[in-house]
Coordinates of C-alpha atoms in Angstrom, one line a residue:
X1 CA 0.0 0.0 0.0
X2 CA 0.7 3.5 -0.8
X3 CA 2.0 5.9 1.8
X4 CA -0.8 8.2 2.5
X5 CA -0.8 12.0 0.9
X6 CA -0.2 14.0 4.2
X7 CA -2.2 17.5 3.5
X8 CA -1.8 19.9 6.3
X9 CA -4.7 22.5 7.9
X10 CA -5.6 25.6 6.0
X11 CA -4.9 28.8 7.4
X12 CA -8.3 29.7 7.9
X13 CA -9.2 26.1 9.7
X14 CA -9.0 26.9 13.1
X15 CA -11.1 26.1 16.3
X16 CA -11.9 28.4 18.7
X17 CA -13.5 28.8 21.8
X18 CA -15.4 32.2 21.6
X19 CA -16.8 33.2 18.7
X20 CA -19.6 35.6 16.9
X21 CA -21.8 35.5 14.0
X22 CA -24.2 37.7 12.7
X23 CA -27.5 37.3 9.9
X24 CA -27.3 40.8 8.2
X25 CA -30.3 42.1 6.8
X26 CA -30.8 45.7 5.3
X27 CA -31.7 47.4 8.6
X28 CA -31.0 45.2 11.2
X29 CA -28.8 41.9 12.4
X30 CA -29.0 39.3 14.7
X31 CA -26.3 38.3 16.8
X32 CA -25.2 35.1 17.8
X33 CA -22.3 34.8 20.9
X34 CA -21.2 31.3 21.4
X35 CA -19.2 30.8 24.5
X36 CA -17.9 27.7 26.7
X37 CA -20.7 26.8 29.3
X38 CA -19.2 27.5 33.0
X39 CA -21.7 25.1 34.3
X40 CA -20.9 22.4 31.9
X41 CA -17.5 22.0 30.7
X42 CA -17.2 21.1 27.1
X43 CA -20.7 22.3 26.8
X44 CA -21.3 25.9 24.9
X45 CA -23.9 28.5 25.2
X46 CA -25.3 30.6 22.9
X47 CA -26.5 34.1 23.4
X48 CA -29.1 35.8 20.9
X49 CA -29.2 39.8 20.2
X50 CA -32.2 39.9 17.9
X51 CA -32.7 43.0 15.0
X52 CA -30.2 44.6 16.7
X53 CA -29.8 48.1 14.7
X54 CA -27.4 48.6 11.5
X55 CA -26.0 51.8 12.7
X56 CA -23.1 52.9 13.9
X57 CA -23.3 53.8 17.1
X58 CA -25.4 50.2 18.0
X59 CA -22.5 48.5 16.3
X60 CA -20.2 50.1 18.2
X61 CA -21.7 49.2 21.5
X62 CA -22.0 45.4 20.2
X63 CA -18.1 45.9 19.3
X64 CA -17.3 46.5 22.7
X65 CA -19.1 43.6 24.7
X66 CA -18.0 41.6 22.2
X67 CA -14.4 42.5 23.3
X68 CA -15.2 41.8 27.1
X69 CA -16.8 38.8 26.4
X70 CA -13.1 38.1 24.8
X71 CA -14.6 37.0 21.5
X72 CA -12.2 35.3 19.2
X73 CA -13.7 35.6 15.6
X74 CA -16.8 37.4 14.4
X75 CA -18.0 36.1 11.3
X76 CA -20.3 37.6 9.1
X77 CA -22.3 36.5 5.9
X78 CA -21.8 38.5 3.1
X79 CA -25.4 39.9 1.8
X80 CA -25.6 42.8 -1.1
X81 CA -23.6 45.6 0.7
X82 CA -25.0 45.6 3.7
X83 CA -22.4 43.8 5.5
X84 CA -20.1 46.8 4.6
X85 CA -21.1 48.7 7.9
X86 CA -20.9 45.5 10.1
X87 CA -17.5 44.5 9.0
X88 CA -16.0 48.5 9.5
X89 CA -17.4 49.0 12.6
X90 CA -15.9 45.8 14.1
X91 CA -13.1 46.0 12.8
X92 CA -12.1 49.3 13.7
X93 CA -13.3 48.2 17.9
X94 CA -10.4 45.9 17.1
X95 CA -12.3 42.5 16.5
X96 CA -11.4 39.7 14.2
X97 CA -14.3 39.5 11.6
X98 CA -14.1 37.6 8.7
X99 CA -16.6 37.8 5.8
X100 CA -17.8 34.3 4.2
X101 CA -19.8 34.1 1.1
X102 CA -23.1 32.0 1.7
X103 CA -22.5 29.2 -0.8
X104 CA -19.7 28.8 2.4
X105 CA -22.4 29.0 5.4
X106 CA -25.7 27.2 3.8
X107 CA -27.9 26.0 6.3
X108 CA -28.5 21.9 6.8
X109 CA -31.1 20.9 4.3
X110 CA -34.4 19.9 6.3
X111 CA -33.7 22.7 9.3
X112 CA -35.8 25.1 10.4
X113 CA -34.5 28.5 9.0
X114 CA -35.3 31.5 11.0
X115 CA -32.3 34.4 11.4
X116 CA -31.9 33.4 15.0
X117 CA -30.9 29.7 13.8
X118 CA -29.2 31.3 10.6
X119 CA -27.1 33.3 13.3
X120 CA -26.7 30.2 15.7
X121 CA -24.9 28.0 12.9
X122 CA -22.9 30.4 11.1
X123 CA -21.3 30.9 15.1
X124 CA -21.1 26.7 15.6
X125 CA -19.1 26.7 11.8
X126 CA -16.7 29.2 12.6
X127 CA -15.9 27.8 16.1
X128 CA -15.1 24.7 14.4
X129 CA -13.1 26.4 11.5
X130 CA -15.6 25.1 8.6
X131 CA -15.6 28.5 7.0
X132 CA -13.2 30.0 4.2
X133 CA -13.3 33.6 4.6
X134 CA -13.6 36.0 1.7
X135 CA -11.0 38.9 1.1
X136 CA -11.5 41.9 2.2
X137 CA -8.7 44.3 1.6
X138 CA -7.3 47.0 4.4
X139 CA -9.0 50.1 4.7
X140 CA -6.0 52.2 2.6
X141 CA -6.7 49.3 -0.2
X142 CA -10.8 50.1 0.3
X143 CA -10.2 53.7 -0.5
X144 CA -7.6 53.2 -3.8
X145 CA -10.6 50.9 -4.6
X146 CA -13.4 53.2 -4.3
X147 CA -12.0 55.7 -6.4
X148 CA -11.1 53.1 -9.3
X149 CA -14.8 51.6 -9.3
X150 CA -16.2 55.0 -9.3
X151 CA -13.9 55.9 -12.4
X152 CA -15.2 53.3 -13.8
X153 CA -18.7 53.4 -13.5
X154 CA -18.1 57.2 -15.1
X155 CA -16.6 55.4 -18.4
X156 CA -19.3 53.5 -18.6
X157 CA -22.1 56.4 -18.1
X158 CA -19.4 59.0 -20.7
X159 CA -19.6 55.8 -23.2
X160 CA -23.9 55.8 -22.6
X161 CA -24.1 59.4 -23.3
X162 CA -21.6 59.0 -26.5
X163 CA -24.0 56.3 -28.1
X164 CA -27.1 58.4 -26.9
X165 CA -25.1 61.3 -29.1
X166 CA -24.9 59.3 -32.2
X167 CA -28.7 57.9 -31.9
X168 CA -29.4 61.3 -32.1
X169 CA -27.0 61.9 -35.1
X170 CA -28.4 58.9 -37.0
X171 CA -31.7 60.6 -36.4
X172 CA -30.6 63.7 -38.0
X173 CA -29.2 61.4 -40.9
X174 CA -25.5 62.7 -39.6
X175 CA -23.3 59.2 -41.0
X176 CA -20.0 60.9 -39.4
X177 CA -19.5 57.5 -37.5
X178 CA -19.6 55.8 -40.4
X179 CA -16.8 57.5 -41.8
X180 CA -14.6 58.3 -38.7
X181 CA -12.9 54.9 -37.7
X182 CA -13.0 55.6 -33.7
X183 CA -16.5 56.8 -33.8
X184 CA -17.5 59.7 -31.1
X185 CA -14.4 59.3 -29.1
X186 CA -12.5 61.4 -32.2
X187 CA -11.9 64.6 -30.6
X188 CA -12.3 66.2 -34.3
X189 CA -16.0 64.4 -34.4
X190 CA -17.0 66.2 -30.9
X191 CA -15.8 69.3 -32.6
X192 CA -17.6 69.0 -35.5
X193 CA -20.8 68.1 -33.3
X194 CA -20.5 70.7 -31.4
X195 CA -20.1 73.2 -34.1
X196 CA -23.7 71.5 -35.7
X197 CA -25.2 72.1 -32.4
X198 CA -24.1 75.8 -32.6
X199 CA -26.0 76.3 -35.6
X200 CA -23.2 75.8 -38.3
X201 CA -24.6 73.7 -41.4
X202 CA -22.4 73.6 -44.0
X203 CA -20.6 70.3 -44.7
X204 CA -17.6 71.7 -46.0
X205 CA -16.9 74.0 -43.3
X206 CA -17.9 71.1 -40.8
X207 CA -15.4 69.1 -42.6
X208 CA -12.2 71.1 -42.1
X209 CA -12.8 70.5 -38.6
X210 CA -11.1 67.3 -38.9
X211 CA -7.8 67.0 -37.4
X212 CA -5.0 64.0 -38.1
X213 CA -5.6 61.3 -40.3
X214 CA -9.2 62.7 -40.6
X215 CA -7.8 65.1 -42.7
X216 CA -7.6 62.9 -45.7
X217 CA -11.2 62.0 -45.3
X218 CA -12.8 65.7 -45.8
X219 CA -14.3 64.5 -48.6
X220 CA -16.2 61.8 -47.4
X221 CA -16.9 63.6 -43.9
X222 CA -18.6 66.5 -46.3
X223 CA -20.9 64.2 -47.7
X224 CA -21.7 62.0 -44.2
X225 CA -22.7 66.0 -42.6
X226 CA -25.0 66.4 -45.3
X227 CA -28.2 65.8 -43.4
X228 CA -31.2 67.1 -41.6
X229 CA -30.0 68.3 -38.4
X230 CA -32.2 70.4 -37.4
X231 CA -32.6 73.0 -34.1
X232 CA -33.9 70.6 -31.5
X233 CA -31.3 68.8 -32.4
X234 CA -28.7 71.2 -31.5
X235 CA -30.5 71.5 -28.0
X236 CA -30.3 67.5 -27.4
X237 CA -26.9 67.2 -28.7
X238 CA -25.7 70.5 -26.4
X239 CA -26.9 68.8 -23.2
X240 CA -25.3 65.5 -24.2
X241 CA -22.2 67.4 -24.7
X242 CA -22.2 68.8 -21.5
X243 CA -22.4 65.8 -19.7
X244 CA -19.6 64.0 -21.8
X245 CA -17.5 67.5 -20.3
X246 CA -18.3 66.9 -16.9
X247 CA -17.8 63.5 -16.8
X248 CA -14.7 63.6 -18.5
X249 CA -13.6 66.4 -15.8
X250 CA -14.6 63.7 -13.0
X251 CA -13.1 61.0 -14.7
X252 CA -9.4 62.7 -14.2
X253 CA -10.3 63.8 -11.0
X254 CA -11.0 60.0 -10.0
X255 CA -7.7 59.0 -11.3
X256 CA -6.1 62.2 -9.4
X257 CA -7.6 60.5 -5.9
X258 CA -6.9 57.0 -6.6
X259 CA -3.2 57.9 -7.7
X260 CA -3.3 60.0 -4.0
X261 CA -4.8 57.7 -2.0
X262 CA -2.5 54.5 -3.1
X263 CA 0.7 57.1 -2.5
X264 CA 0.1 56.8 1.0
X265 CA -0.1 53.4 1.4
X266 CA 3.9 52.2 2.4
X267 CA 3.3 49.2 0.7
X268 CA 3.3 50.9 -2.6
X269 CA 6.6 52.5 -2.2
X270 CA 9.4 51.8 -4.2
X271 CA 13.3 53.0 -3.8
X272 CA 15.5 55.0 -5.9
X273 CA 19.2 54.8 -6.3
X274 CA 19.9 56.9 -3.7
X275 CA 18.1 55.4 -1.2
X276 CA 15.3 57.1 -0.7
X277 CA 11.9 55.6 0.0
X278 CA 8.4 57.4 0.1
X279 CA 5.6 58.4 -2.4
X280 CA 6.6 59.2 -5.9
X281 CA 10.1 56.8 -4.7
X282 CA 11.1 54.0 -7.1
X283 CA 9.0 55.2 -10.6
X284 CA 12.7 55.3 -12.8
X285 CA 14.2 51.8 -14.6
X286 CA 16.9 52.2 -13.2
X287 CA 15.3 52.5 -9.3
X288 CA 16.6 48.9 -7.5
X289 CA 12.9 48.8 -6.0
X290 CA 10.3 49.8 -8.7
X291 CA 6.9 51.2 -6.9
X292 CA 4.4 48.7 -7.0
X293 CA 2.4 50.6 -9.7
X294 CA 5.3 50.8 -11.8
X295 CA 6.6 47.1 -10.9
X296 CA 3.4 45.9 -12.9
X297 CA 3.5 48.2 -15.8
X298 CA 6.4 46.7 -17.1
X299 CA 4.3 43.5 -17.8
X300 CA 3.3 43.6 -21.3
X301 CA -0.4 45.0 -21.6
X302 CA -0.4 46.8 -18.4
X303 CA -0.5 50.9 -18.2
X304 CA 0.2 52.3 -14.5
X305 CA -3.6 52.7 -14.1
X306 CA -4.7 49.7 -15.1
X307 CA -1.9 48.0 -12.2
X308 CA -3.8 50.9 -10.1
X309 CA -6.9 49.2 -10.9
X310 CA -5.4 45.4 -10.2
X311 CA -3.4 46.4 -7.0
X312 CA -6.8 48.5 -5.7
X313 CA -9.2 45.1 -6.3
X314 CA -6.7 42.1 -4.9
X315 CA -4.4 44.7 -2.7
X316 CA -0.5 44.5 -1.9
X317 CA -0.2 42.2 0.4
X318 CA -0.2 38.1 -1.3
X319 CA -0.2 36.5 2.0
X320 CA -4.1 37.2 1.2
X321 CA -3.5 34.4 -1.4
X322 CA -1.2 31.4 -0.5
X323 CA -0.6 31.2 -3.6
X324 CA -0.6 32.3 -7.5
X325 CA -3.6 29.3 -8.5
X326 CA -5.6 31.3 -5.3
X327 CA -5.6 34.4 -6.8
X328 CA -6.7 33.1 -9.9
X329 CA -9.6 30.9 -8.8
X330 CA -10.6 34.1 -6.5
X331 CA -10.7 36.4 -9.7
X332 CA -13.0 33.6 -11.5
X333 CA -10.3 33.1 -14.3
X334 CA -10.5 29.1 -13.6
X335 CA -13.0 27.2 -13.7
X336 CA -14.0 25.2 -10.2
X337 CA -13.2 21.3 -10.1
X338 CA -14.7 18.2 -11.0
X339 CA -12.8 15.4 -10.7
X340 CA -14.1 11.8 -9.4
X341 CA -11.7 8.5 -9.4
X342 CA -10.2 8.8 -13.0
X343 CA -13.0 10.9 -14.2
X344 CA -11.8 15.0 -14.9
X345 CA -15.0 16.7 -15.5
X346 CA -15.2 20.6 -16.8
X347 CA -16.3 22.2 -13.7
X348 CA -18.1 25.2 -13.9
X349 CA -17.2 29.0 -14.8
X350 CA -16.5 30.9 -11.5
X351 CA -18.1 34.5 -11.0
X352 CA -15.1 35.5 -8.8
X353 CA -14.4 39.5 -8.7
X354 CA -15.6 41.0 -12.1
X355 CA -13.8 44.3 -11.4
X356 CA -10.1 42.7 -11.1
X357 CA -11.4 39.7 -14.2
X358 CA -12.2 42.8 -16.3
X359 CA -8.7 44.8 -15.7
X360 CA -6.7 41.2 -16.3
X361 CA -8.8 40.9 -19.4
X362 CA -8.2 44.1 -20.6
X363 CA -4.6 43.5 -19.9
X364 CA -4.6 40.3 -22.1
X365 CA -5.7 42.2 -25.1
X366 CA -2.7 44.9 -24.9
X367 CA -0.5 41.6 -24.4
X368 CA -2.0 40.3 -27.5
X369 CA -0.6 43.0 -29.9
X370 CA 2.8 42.8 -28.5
X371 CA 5.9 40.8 -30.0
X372 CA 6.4 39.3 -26.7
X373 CA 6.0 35.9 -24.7
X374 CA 2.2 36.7 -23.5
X375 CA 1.9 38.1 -27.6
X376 CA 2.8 34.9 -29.0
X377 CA 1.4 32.9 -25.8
X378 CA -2.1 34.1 -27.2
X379 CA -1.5 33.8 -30.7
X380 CA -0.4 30.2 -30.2
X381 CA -4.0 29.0 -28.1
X382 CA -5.6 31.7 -30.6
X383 CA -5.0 29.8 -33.6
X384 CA -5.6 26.2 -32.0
X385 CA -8.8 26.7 -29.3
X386 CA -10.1 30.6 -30.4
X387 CA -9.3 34.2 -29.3
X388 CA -11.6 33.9 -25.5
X389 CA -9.9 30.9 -24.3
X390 CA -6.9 32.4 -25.6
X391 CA -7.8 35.9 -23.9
X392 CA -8.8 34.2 -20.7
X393 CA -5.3 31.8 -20.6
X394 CA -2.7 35.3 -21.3
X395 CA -5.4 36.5 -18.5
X396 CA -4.5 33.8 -16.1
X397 CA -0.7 33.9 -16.8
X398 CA -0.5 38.0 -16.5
X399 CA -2.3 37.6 -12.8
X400 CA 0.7 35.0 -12.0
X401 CA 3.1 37.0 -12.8
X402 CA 1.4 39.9 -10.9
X403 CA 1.1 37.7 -7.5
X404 CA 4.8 36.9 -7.9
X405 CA 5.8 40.8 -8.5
X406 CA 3.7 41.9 -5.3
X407 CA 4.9 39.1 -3.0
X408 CA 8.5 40.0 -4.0
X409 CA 8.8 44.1 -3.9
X410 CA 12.3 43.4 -5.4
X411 CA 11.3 41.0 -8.2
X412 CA 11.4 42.7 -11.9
X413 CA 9.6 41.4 -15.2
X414 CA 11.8 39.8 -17.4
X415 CA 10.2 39.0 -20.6
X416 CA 10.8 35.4 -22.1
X417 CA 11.0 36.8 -25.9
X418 CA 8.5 35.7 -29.1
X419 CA 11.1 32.9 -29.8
X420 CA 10.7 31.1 -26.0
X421 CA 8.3 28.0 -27.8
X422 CA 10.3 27.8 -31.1
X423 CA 13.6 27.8 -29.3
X424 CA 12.5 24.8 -27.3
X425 CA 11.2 22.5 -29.9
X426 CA 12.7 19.2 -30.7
X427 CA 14.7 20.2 -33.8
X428 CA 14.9 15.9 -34.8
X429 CA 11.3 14.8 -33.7
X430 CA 10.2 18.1 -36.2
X431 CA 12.3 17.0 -38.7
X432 CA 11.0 13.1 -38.6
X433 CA 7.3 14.6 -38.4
X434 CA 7.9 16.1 -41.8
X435 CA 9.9 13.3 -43.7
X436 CA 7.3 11.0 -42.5
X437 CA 4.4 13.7 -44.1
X438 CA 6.2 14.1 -47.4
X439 CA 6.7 9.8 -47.3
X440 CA 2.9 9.8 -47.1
X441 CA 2.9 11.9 -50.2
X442 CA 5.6 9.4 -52.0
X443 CA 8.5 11.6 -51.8
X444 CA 12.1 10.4 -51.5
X445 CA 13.7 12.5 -49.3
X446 CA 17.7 11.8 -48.3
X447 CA 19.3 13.7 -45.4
X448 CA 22.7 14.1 -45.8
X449 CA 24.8 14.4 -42.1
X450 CA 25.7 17.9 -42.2
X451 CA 21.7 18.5 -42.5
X452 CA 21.1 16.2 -39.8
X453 CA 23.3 17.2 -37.7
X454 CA 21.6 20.9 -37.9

């Protein structure tokens, strides 16, 4: 027989003795405080707080008779956002609180389920360590994060008023989108709208608006701002406009914050050559400590912002992550597994966070257009198995490399260079592949040793 496989405890699998849980709802919680019985040893007690307040200053005062009851680990059940004030509050009155998803904390099939009982079993799971907890980054991570989501969700409301722009364009039988190849985000086809809106109407004048490449297109854009736009159009396409301005002017402002508010996290510090550490530290090539930000822009496909974006949704710190395959499988870039005796099923697609799956997405498609490893990693899977799996595998690889860059500050990105498959090919078993493919066409082929020996 086999020696056994020894597999050791989890971080998170740990029994304790005094523990918390709460059921959140919208307004209200209730509280479970499970505690050794001092009447019956190795018996436990549980105390109920039911609809206990979600506010901060009730919170508070379950914070602090949670610390004199000594409580080891609160645990809470991660419902929409209304965990958010739950998880602050105790946290800041200096109490352990882990959030678990509740695919982790589902109830017994055939129980009773009430939120006192709900509250009662999430406390006897995480006194008997059954509970993985999700991550929630540190509050300087929260805030970097904030600011990046709420860039975000600006890009997507500039992009909503930009197509409600050309609706109204196509309306007016305007076909400058037709003719311009990046659509409304040309500066010189926001020009040319605007000046329509102002009451201009001649093509040709609209035309010379164009700037760059357009330029060579006058002709065409001449003919395309030939149509019917008519007042009330100009009064629509003003207020549209207007709001592409002012988002535009918040959308800067949110990268001003979030490039702030990371600079005064230490973690994100680099060195320079002198020395010197602090904000705005380490952003040279030639710094021996890049800054964080800078450490993960020199992977292929990845601007500073966009390793903003990553380090603001998985954080700085990798001990979070035990490893690369955990960060992955958190971001839903793997799918979950299925294996039983010698069978390997496909398991199915994770959701995993769609903020940090969407920036190492992104990142995979600047990769893709590079002559690099992670270029001609995608073009290889590309050609054999299709450009999402391909996407979704230069995805997966860019997040490794990221965990390995954050968990070693003095790590650098060293690319492996287009040529890292060809170079490692078996020059013989190519060259018997093809003498046995021209064979099967009845060609005589005779190697001389000089050619064999290359």
């Amino acid at each position: 027989m086999r020696k056994p496989q020894v597999v050791p405890d989890e971080d998170h699998e740990v029994m304790y003795e005094r523990v918390a849980a709460v059921d959140v709802a919208k307004a209200s919680g209730v509280v479970c405080l499970r505690t050794p019985d001092p009447a019956r040893p190795g018996r436990f007690v549980n105390r109920i707080w039911d609809n206990v307040p979600a506010t901060r200053a009730q919170i508070a005062g379950l914070g602090r008779e949670l610390l004199r009851c000594q409580v080891q680990m609160v645990t809470l059940e991660s419902t929409s956002d209304y965990w958010r004030i739950w998880y602050y509050v105790l946290e800041t009155a200096g109490l352990a609180v882990q959030l678990v998803s509740p695919s982790q904390a589902k109830n017994l099939k055939g129980r009773p389920k009430t939120d006192k009982l709900d509250a009662m079993w999430l406390a006897r799971l995480t006194q008997q360590g059954m509970l993985r907890p999700s991550f929630v980054p540190p509050a300087a991570i929260r805030r970097v994060r904030d600011f990046t989501r709420a860039r975000q969700d600006l890009v997507a409301e500039r992009t909503r008023c930009l197509q409600r722009l050309e609706k109204l364009l196509e309306d007016a039988m305007i076909k400058i989108t037709s003719v311009a190849a990046d659509g409304m985000k040309a500066k010189s086809v926001v020009a040319m709208v605007a000046a329509l809106a102002a009451g201009e109407r001649d093509p040709r004048t609209l035309a010379d608006l164009a700037k760059g490449p357009l330029r060579a297109k006058r002709d065409a854009l001449a003919e395309a701002l030939d149509g019917m736009f008519d007042s009330h159009h100009g009064v629509i396409a003003r207020m549209l406009l207007g709001q592409v301005a002012f988002l535009e002017q918040q959308i800067t402002r949110m990268e001003d914050q979030a490039i702030a508010a990371l600079a005064e996290v230490p973690g994100s510090w680099g060195v320079d050559a002198s020395g010197q550490t602090g904000p705005g530290c380490g952003v040279t090539p030639g710094s021996p400590v890049l800054a964080a930000a800078h450490r993960l822009a020199e992977i292929p496909g990845i601007s500073v912002w966009l390793a903003i974006v990553i380090i603001a949704e998985i954080g700085l710190n990798m001990a979070a992550f035990p490893t690369p395959a955990h960060l992955v499988s958190w971001m839903g870039l793997c799918r979950s597994a299925a294996q039983s005796g010698t069978r390997h099923g496909k398991g199915k697609p994770k959701k995993g966070n769609s903020y940090a799956r969407a920036a190492a997405g992104q990142a995979a498609i600047g990769a893709a257009r590079t002559a690099t490893f992670l270029g001609e990693r995608y073009a290889r899977i590309a050609r054999r198995r299709g450009k999402a799996i391909a996407q979704a595998a230069v995805a997966r690889s860019i997040m490794i490399i990221v965990w390995h860059l954050l968990a070693d500050p003095a790590a650098r990105y060293r690319d492996l260079g287009p040529d890292f498959y060809a170079s490692r090919i078996n020059r013989d078993k190519k060259i018997r592949n093809h003498l046995r493919g021209l064979q099967a066409l009845g060609v005589t082929v005779t190697i001389t040793d000089d050619e064999q020996a290359a």
